Short mmCIF file of C-alpha atoms and ligand atoms in Angstrom, two decimals:
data_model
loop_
_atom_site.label_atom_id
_atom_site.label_comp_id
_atom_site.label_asym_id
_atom_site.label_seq_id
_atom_site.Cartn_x
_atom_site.Cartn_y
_atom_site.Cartn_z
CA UNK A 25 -22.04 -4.01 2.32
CA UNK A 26 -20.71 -6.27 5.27
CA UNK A 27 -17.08 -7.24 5.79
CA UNK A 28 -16.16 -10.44 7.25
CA UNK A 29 -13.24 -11.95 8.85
CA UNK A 30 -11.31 -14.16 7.66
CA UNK A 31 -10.18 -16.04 10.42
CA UNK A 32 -14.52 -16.53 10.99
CA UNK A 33 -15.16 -15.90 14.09
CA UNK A 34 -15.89 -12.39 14.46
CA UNK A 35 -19.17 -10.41 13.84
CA UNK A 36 -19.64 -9.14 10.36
CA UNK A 37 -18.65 -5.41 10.56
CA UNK A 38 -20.35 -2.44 8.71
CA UNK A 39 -17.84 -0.57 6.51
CA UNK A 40 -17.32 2.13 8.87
CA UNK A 41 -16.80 -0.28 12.07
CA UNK A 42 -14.10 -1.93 9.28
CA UNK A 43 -12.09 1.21 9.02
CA UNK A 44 -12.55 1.95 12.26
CA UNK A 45 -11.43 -1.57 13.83
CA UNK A 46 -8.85 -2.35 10.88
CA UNK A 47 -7.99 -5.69 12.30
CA UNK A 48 -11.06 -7.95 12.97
CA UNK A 49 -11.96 -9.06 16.95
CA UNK A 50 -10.47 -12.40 16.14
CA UNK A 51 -7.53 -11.05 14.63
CA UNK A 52 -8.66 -11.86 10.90
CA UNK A 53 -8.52 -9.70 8.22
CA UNK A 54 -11.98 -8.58 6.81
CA UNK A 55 -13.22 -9.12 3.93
CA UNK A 56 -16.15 -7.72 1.51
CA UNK A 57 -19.03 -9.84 1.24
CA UNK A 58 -19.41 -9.37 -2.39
CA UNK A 59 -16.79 -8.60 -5.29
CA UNK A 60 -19.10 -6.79 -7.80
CA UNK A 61 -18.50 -7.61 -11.44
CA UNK A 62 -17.93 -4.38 -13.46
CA UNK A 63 -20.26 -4.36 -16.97
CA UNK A 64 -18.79 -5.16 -19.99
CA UNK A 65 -19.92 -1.68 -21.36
CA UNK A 66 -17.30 -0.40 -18.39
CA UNK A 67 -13.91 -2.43 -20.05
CA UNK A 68 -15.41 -0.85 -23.63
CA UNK A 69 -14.86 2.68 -22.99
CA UNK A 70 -12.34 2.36 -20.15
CA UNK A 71 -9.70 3.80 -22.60
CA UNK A 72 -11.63 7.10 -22.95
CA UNK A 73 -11.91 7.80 -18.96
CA UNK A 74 -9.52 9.73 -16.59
CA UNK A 75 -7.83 8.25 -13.50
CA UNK A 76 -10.61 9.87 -11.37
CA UNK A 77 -13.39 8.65 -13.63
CA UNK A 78 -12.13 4.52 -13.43
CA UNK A 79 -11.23 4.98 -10.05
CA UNK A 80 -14.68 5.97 -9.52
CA UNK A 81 -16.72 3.44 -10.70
CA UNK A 82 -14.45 0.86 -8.89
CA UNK A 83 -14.98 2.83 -5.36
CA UNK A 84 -18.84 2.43 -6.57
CA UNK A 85 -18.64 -0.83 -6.28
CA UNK A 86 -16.71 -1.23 -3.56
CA UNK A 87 -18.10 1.60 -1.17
CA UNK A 88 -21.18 2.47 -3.13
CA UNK A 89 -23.76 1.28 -0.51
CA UNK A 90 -22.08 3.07 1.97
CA UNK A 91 -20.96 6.14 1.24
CA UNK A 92 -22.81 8.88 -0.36
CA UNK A 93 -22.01 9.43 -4.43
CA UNK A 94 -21.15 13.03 -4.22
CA UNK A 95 -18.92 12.35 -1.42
CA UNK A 96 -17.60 9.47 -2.67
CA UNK A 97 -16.54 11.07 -6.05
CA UNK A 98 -15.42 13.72 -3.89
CA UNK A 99 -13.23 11.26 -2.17
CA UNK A 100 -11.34 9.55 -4.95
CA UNK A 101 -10.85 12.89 -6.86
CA UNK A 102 -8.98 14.63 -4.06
CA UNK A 103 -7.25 11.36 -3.35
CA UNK A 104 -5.84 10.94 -6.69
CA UNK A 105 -4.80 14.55 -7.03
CA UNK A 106 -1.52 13.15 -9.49
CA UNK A 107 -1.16 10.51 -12.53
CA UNK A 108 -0.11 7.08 -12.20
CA UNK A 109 1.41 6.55 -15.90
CA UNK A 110 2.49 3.77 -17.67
CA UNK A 111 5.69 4.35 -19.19
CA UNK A 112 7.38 1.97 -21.68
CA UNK A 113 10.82 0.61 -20.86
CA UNK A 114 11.19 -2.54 -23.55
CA UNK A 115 8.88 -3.57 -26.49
CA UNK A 116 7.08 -5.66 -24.14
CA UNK A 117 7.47 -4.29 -20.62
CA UNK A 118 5.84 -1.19 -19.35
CA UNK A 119 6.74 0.55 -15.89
CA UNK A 120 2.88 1.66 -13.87
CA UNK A 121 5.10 4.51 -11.99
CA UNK A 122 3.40 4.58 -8.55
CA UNK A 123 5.54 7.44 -7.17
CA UNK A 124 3.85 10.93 -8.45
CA UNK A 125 2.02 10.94 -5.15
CA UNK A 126 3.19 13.24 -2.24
CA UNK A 127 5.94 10.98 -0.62
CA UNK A 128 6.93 9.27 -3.99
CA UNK A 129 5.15 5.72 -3.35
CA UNK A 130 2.27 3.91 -4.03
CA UNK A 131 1.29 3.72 -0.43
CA UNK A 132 0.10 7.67 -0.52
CA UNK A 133 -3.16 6.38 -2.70
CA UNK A 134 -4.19 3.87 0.03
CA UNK A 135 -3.48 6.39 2.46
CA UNK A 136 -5.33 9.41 1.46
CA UNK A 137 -8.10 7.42 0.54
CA UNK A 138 -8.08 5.92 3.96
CA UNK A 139 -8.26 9.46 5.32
CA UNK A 140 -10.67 11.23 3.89
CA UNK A 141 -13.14 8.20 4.34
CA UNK A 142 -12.39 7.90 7.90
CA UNK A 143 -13.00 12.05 7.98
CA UNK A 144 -16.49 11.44 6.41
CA UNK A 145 -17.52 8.69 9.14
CA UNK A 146 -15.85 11.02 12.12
CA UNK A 147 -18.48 14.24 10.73
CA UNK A 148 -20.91 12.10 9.86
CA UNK A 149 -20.65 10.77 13.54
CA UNK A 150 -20.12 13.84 14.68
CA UNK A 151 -18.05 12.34 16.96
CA UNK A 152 -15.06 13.78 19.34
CA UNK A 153 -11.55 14.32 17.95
CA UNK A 154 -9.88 10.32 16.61
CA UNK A 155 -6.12 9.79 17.13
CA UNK A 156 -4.31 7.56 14.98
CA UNK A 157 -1.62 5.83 16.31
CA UNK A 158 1.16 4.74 13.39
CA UNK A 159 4.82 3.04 14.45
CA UNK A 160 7.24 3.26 11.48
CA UNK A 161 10.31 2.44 10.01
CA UNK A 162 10.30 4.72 7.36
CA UNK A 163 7.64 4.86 4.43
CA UNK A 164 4.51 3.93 6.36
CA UNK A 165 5.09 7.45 8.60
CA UNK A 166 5.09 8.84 5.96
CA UNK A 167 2.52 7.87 3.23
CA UNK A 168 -0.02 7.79 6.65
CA UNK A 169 1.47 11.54 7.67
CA UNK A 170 1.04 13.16 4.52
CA UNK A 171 -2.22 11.34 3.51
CA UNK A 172 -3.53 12.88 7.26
CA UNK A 173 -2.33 16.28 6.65
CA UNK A 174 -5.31 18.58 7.39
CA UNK A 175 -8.16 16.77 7.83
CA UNK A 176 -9.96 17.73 10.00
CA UNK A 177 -11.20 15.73 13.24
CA UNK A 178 -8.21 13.67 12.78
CA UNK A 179 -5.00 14.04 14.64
CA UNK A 180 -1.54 11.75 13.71
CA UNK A 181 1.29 10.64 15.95
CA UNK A 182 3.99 8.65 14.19
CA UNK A 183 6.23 6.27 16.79
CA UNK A 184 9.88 6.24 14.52
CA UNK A 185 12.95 4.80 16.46
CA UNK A 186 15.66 7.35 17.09
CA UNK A 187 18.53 7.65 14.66
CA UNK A 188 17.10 4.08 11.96
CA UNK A 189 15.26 6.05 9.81
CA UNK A 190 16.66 7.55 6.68
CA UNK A 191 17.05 12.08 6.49
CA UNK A 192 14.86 12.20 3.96
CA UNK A 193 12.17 9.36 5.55
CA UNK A 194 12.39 11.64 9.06
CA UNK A 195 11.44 14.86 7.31
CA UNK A 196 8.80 13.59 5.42
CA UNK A 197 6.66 13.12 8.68
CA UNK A 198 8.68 15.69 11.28
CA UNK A 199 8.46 18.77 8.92
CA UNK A 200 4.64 18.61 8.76
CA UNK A 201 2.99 20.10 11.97
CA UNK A 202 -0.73 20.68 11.76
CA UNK A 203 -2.56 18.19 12.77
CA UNK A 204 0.80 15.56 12.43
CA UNK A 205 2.98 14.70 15.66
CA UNK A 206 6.16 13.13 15.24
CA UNK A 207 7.69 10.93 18.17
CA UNK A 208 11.13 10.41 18.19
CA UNK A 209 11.60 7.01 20.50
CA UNK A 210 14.63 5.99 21.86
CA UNK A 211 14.87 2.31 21.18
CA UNK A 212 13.81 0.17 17.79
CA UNK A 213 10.87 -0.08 15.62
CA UNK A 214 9.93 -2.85 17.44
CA UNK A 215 9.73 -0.29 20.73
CA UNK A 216 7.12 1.60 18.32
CA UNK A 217 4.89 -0.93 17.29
CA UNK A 218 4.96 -2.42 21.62
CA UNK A 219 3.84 1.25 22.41
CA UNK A 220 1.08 1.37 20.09
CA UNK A 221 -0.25 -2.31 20.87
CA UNK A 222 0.02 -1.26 24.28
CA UNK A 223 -1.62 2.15 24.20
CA UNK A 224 -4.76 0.32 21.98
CA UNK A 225 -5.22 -2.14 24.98
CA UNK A 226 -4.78 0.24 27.77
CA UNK A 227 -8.40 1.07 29.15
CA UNK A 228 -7.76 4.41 30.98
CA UNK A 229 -6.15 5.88 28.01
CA UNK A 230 -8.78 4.69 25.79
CA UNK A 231 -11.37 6.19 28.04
CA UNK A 232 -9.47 9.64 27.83
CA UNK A 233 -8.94 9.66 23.63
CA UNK A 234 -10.23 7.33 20.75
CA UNK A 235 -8.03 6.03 19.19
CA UNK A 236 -7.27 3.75 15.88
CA UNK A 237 -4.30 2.81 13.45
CA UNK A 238 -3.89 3.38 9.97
CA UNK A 239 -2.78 -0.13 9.73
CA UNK A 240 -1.82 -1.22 5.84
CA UNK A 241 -4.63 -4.32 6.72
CA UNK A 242 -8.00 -1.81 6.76
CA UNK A 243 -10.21 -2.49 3.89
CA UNK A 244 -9.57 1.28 3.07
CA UNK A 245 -6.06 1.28 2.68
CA UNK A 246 -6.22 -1.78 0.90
CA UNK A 247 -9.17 -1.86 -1.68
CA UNK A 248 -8.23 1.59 -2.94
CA UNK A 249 -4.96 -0.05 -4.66
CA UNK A 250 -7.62 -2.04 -7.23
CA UNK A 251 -8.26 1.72 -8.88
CA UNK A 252 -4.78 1.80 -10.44
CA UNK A 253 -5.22 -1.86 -11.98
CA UNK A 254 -7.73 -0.85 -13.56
CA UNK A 255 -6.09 2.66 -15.07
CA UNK A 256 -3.14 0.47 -16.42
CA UNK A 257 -5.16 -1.88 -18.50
CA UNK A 258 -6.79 1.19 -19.87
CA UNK A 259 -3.46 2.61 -20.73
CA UNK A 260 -2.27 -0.63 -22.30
CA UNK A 261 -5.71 -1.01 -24.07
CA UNK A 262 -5.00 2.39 -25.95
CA UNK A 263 -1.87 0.86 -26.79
CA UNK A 264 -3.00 -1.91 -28.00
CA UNK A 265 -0.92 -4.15 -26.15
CA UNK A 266 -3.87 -5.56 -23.76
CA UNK A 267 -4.80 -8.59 -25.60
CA UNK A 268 -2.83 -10.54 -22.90
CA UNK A 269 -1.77 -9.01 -20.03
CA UNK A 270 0.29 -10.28 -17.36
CA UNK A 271 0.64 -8.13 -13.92
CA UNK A 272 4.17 -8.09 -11.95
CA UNK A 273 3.70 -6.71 -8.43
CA UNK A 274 6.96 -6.23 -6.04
CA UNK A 275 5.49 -7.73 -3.12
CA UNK A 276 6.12 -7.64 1.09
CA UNK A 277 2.93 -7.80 2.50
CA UNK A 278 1.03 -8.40 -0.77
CA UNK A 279 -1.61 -5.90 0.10
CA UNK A 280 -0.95 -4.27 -3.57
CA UNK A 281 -0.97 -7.65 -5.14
CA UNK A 282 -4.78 -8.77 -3.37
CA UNK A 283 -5.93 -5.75 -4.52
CA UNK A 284 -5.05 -6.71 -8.35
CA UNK A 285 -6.77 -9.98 -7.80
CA UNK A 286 -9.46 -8.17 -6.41
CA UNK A 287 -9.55 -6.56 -9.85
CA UNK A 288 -9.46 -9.79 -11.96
CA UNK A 289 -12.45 -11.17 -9.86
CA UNK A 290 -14.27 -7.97 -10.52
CA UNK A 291 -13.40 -8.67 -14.26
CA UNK A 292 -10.47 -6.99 -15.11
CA UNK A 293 -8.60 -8.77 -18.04
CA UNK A 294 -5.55 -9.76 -16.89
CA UNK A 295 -4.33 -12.79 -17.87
CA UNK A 296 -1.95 -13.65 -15.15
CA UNK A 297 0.04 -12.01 -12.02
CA UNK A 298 3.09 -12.58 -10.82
CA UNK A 299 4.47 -11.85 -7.39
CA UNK A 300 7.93 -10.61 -7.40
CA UNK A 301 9.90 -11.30 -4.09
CA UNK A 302 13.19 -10.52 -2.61
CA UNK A 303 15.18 -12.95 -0.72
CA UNK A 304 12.22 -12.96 1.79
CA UNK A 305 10.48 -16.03 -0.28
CA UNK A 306 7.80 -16.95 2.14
CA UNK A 307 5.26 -17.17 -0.55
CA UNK A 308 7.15 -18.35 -3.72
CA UNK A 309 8.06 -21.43 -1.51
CA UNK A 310 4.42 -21.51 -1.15
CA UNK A 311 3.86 -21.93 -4.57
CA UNK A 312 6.11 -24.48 -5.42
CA UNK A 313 5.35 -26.39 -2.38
CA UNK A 314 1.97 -25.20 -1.14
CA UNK A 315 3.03 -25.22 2.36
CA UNK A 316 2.95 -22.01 4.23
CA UNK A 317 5.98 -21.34 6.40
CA UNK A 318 6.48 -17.88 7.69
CA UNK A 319 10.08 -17.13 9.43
CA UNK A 320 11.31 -13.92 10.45
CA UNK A 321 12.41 -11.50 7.68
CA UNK A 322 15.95 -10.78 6.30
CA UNK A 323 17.18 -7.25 5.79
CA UNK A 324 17.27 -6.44 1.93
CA UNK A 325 18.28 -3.53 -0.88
CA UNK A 326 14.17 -3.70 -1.62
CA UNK A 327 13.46 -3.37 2.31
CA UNK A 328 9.81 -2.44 1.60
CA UNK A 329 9.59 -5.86 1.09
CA UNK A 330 11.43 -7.52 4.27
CA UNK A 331 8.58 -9.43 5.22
CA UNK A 332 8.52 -12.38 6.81
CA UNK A 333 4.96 -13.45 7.19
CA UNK A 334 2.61 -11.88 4.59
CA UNK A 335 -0.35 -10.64 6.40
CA UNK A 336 -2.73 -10.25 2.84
CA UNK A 337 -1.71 -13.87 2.18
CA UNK A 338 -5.27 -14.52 4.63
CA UNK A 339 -7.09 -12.69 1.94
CA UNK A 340 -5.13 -14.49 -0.74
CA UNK A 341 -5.92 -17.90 1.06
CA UNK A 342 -9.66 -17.29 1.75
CA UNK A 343 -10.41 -15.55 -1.93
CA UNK A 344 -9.62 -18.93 -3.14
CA UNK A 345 -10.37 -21.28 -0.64
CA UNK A 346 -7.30 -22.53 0.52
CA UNK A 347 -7.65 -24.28 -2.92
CA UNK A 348 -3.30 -24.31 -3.73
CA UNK A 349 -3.54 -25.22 -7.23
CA UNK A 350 -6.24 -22.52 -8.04
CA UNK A 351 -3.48 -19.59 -6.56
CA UNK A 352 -0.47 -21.10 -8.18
CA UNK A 353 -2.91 -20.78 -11.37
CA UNK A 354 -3.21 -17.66 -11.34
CA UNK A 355 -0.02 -15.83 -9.76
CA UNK A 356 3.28 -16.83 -10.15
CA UNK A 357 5.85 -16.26 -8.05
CA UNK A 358 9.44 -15.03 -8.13
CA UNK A 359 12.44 -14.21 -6.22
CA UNK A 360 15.66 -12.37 -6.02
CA UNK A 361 19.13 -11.93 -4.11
CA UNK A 362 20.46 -8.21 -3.36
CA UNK A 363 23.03 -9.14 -5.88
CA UNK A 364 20.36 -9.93 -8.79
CA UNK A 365 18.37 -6.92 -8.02
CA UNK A 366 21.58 -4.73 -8.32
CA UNK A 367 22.49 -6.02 -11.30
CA UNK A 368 18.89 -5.73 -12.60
CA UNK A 369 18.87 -1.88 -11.60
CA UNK A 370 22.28 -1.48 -13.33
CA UNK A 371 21.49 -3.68 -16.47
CA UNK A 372 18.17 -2.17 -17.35
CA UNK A 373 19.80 1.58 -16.89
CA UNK A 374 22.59 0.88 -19.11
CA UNK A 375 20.53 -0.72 -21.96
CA UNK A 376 16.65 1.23 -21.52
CA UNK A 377 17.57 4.35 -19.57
CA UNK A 378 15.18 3.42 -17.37
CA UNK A 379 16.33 4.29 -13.67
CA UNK A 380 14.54 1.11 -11.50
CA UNK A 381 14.55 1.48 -8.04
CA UNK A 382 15.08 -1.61 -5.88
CA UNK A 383 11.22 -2.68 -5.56
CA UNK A 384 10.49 -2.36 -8.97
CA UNK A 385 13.44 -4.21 -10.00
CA UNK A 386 12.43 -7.44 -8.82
CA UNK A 387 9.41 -6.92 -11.18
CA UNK A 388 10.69 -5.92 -13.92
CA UNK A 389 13.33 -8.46 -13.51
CA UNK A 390 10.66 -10.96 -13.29
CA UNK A 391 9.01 -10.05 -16.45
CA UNK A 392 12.20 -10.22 -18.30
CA UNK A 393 12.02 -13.75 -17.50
CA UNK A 394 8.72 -15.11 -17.03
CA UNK A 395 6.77 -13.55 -20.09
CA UNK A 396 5.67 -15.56 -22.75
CA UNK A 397 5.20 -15.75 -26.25
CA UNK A 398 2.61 -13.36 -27.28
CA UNK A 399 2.15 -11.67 -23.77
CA UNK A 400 2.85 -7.74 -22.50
CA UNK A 401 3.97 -7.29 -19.00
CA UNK A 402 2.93 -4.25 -16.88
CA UNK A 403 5.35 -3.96 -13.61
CA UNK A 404 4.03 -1.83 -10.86
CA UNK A 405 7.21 0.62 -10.05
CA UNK A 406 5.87 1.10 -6.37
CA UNK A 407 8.67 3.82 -5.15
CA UNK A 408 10.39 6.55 -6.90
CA UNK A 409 14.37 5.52 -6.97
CA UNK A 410 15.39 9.03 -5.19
CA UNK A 411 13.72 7.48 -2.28
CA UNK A 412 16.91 5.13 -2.10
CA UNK A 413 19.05 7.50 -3.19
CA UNK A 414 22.56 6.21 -1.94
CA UNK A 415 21.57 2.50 -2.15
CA UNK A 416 21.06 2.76 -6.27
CA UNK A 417 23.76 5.78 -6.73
CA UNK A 418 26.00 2.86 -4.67
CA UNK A 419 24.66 0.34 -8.09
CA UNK A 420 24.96 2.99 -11.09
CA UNK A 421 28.08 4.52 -10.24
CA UNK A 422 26.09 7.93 -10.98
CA UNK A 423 24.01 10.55 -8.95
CA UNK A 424 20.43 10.02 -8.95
CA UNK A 425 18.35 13.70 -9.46
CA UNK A 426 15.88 14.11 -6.14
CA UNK A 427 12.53 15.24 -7.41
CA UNK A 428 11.47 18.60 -6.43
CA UNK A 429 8.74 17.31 -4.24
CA UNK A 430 11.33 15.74 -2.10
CA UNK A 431 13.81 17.90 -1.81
CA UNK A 432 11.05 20.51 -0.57
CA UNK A 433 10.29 17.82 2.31
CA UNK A 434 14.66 18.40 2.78
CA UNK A 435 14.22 21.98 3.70
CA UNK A 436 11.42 22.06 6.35
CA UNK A 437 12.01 22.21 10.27
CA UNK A 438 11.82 18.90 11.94
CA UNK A 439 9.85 19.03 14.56
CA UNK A 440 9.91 15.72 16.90
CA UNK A 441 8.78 14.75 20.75
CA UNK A 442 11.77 13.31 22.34
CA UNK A 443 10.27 9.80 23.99
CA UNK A 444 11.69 6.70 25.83
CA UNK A 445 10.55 3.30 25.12
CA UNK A 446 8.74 2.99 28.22
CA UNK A 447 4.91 2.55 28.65
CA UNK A 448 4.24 4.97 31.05
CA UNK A 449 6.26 7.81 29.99
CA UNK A 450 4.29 7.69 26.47
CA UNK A 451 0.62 7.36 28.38
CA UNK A 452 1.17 10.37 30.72
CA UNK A 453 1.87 11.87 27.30
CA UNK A 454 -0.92 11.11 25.32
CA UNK A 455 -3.18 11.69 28.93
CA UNK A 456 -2.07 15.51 28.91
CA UNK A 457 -3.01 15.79 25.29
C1 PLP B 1 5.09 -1.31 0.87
C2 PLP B 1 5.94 -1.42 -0.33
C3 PLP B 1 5.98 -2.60 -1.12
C4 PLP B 1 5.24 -3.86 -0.74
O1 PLP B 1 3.84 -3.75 -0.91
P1 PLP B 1 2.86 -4.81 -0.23
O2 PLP B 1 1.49 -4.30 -0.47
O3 PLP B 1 3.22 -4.82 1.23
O4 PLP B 1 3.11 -6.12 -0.87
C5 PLP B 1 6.75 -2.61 -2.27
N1 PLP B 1 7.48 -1.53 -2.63
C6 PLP B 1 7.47 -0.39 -1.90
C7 PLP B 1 8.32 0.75 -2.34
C8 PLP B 1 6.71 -0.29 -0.73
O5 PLP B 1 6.73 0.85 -0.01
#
């Protein structure tokens, strides 16, 4: 299959020059060529198949033509190495918790998927050592870490800025080692991301060591996300509350969401999806207005989701044509203050005993209100609430139990490279590695 991008003016790229590349030449995002339509005898017996065994036939269609089936299976089963259940919180509401993965959010699927793909093409290739450069402020460093950790050909540095990321977001990527460097820059995330951009233009450097990013954009982080869509509706199915389903997906760079619509198009029965949005409303003023104005992002409670200019909103745009009144058909939109989600968090505790954490909150929150007669909501809960452990104690008024998993990450050695903002000082680096 051939990927194209979606600003048009780039070659079409194989899948492996996709993963490899991430971004397009001309900055676009790619694109597959062709959605496949999964049979009807697939959505019949989807209620009697594993995790793995959905997730599998939707990499098949995907990746199928590219990848090898035994390695492929081989793929998605050691990516999905934990559950993604859905768990009921109302009558008509059900929470798809995201966060059994290593680092407790949905990001680790896209991740280790991303991975082990990219460690098939590197043997395959049989090609020198690759280098991925990641700048973080927080969960990306740490979903790309841990979905990096040991394989082989592959090594990580992570770019964090000095003293802004949370103690439990530092040791889930400085406790590692193996094939995972930490960098500890002195300066802002915005000093991480300039050092990677620069290092991925810099010709000497790229001579020396090839390098790539684990960006959130490449097709392998992102198509991945469809296999959990699918395992929902087969969950809800068994239920027998899938007659019409409507899909709420906390959204920042609505990567997640695209890959849901992906779903429908592949034939998925989902009625309708909403996209849930902080106070960073870029695209629910796009849907009541169908003009597209970006503007820098405001800090929020659900900071996952301070994002200011949506970079899946391209695929979003070019899935349906530009065509405004086909999107605001099919997703609606949603948004909430800090103060809304708070209350949210401390409403739904106190009458479900259901423990949101600020992400999910602004989906559940807009299921509560936007369902309709007749219809079942599924909410994607993207991030276990431990992961914001003092911002929703600070909302319940009550300590919040830190899974096992992350506490573990709490008692390793943090290893960093001390590292200035400047250019040169992080080349001679790299150049002695
Ligand atoms: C990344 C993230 C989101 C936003 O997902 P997008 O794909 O960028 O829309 C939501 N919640 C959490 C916890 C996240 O880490």
């Amino acid at each position: 299959m051939k990927y194209y991008s979606t600003n048009g003016k780039a070659d079409r790229a194989t899948l492996r020059e996709a993963v490899v590349k991430g971004l397009a030449g001309d900055k676009g995002l790619y694109m597959p060529e062709v959605i496949k339509r999964l049979p009807e005898s697939f959505f019949d017996e989807i209620q009697d198949l594993s995790f793995q065994e959905v997730a599998y036939r939707v990499a098949d269609a995907f990746f199928g033509e590219d990848v090898p089936a035994d390695t492929l299976k081989q793929i998605v089963y050691d990516t999905l190495s934990f559950d993604c259940p859905v768990v009921k919180v109302t009558d008509t509401i059900y929470s798809l918790e995201l966060f059994h993965g290593p680092t407790l959010a949905f990001k680790d699927v896209g991740a280790r998927f991303m991975a082990r793909l990219l460690g098939h093409f590197i043997k395959q290739e049989g090609t020198q050592q690759v280098n991925v450069l990641v700048a973080t402020s927080g969960d990306t460093g740490s979903a790309v870490a841990n979905g990096f950790l040991g394989v082989e050909g592959i090594h990580v540095y992570v770019l964090y800025p000095k003293g802004k990321v949370s103690a439990i977001q530092e040791c889930q990527f400085t406790t590692l080692g193996r094939n995972i460097t930490a960098l500890e820059v002195d300066g802002v995330f915005d000093d991480c991301q300039a050092l990677v951009k620069s290092a991925f233009m810099d010709e000497e450097l790229n001579r020396h060591m090839k390098l790539t990013s684990a960006n959130s954009i490449n097709v392998a982080r992102f198509l991945p996300q469809a296999f959990y869509y699918f395992y929902a509706y087969a969950q809800m199915k068994k239920l027998g509350k899938a007659g019409q389903l409507v899909v709420c997906v906390p959204s920042g760079n609505f990567g997640n969401i695209t890959a849901g619509i992906f779903g429908k198009v592949m034939g998925l029965p989902v009625k309708r999806f909403i996209a849930a949005n902080n106070a960073n409303d870029i695209f629910y003023n796009y849907l009541q207005t169908g003009s597209y104005n970006p503007r820098p992002s405001v800090q929020t409670i659900a900071n996952a989701m301070d994002v200011g200019d949506p970079s899946n909103f391209a695929r979003i745009y070019d899935l349906y044509k530009g065509d405004h009144d086909a999107i605001a058909a099919e997703i609606s939109g949603a948004t909430y203050t800090d103060a809304q989600i708070a209350e949210t968090v401390c409403n739904c505790y106190e009458q479900t005993g259901y423990l949101l954490d600020p992400h999910g909150a602004c989906g559940f929150r807009a299921l509560s209100e936007g369902l309709r007669e007749g219809e079942c909501g599924v909410f994607l809960e993207t991030a276990h609430p431990a992961k914001f452990k003092s911002t929703v104690e600070g909302i319940i008024n009550a300590p919040v139990a830190v899974p096992e998993k992350l506490a573990a990450f709490m008692k390793g050695q943090k290893q960093s490279v001390p590292m200035s903002r400047d250019f040169a000082d992080f080349k001679a680096y790299l150049m002695s590695r």
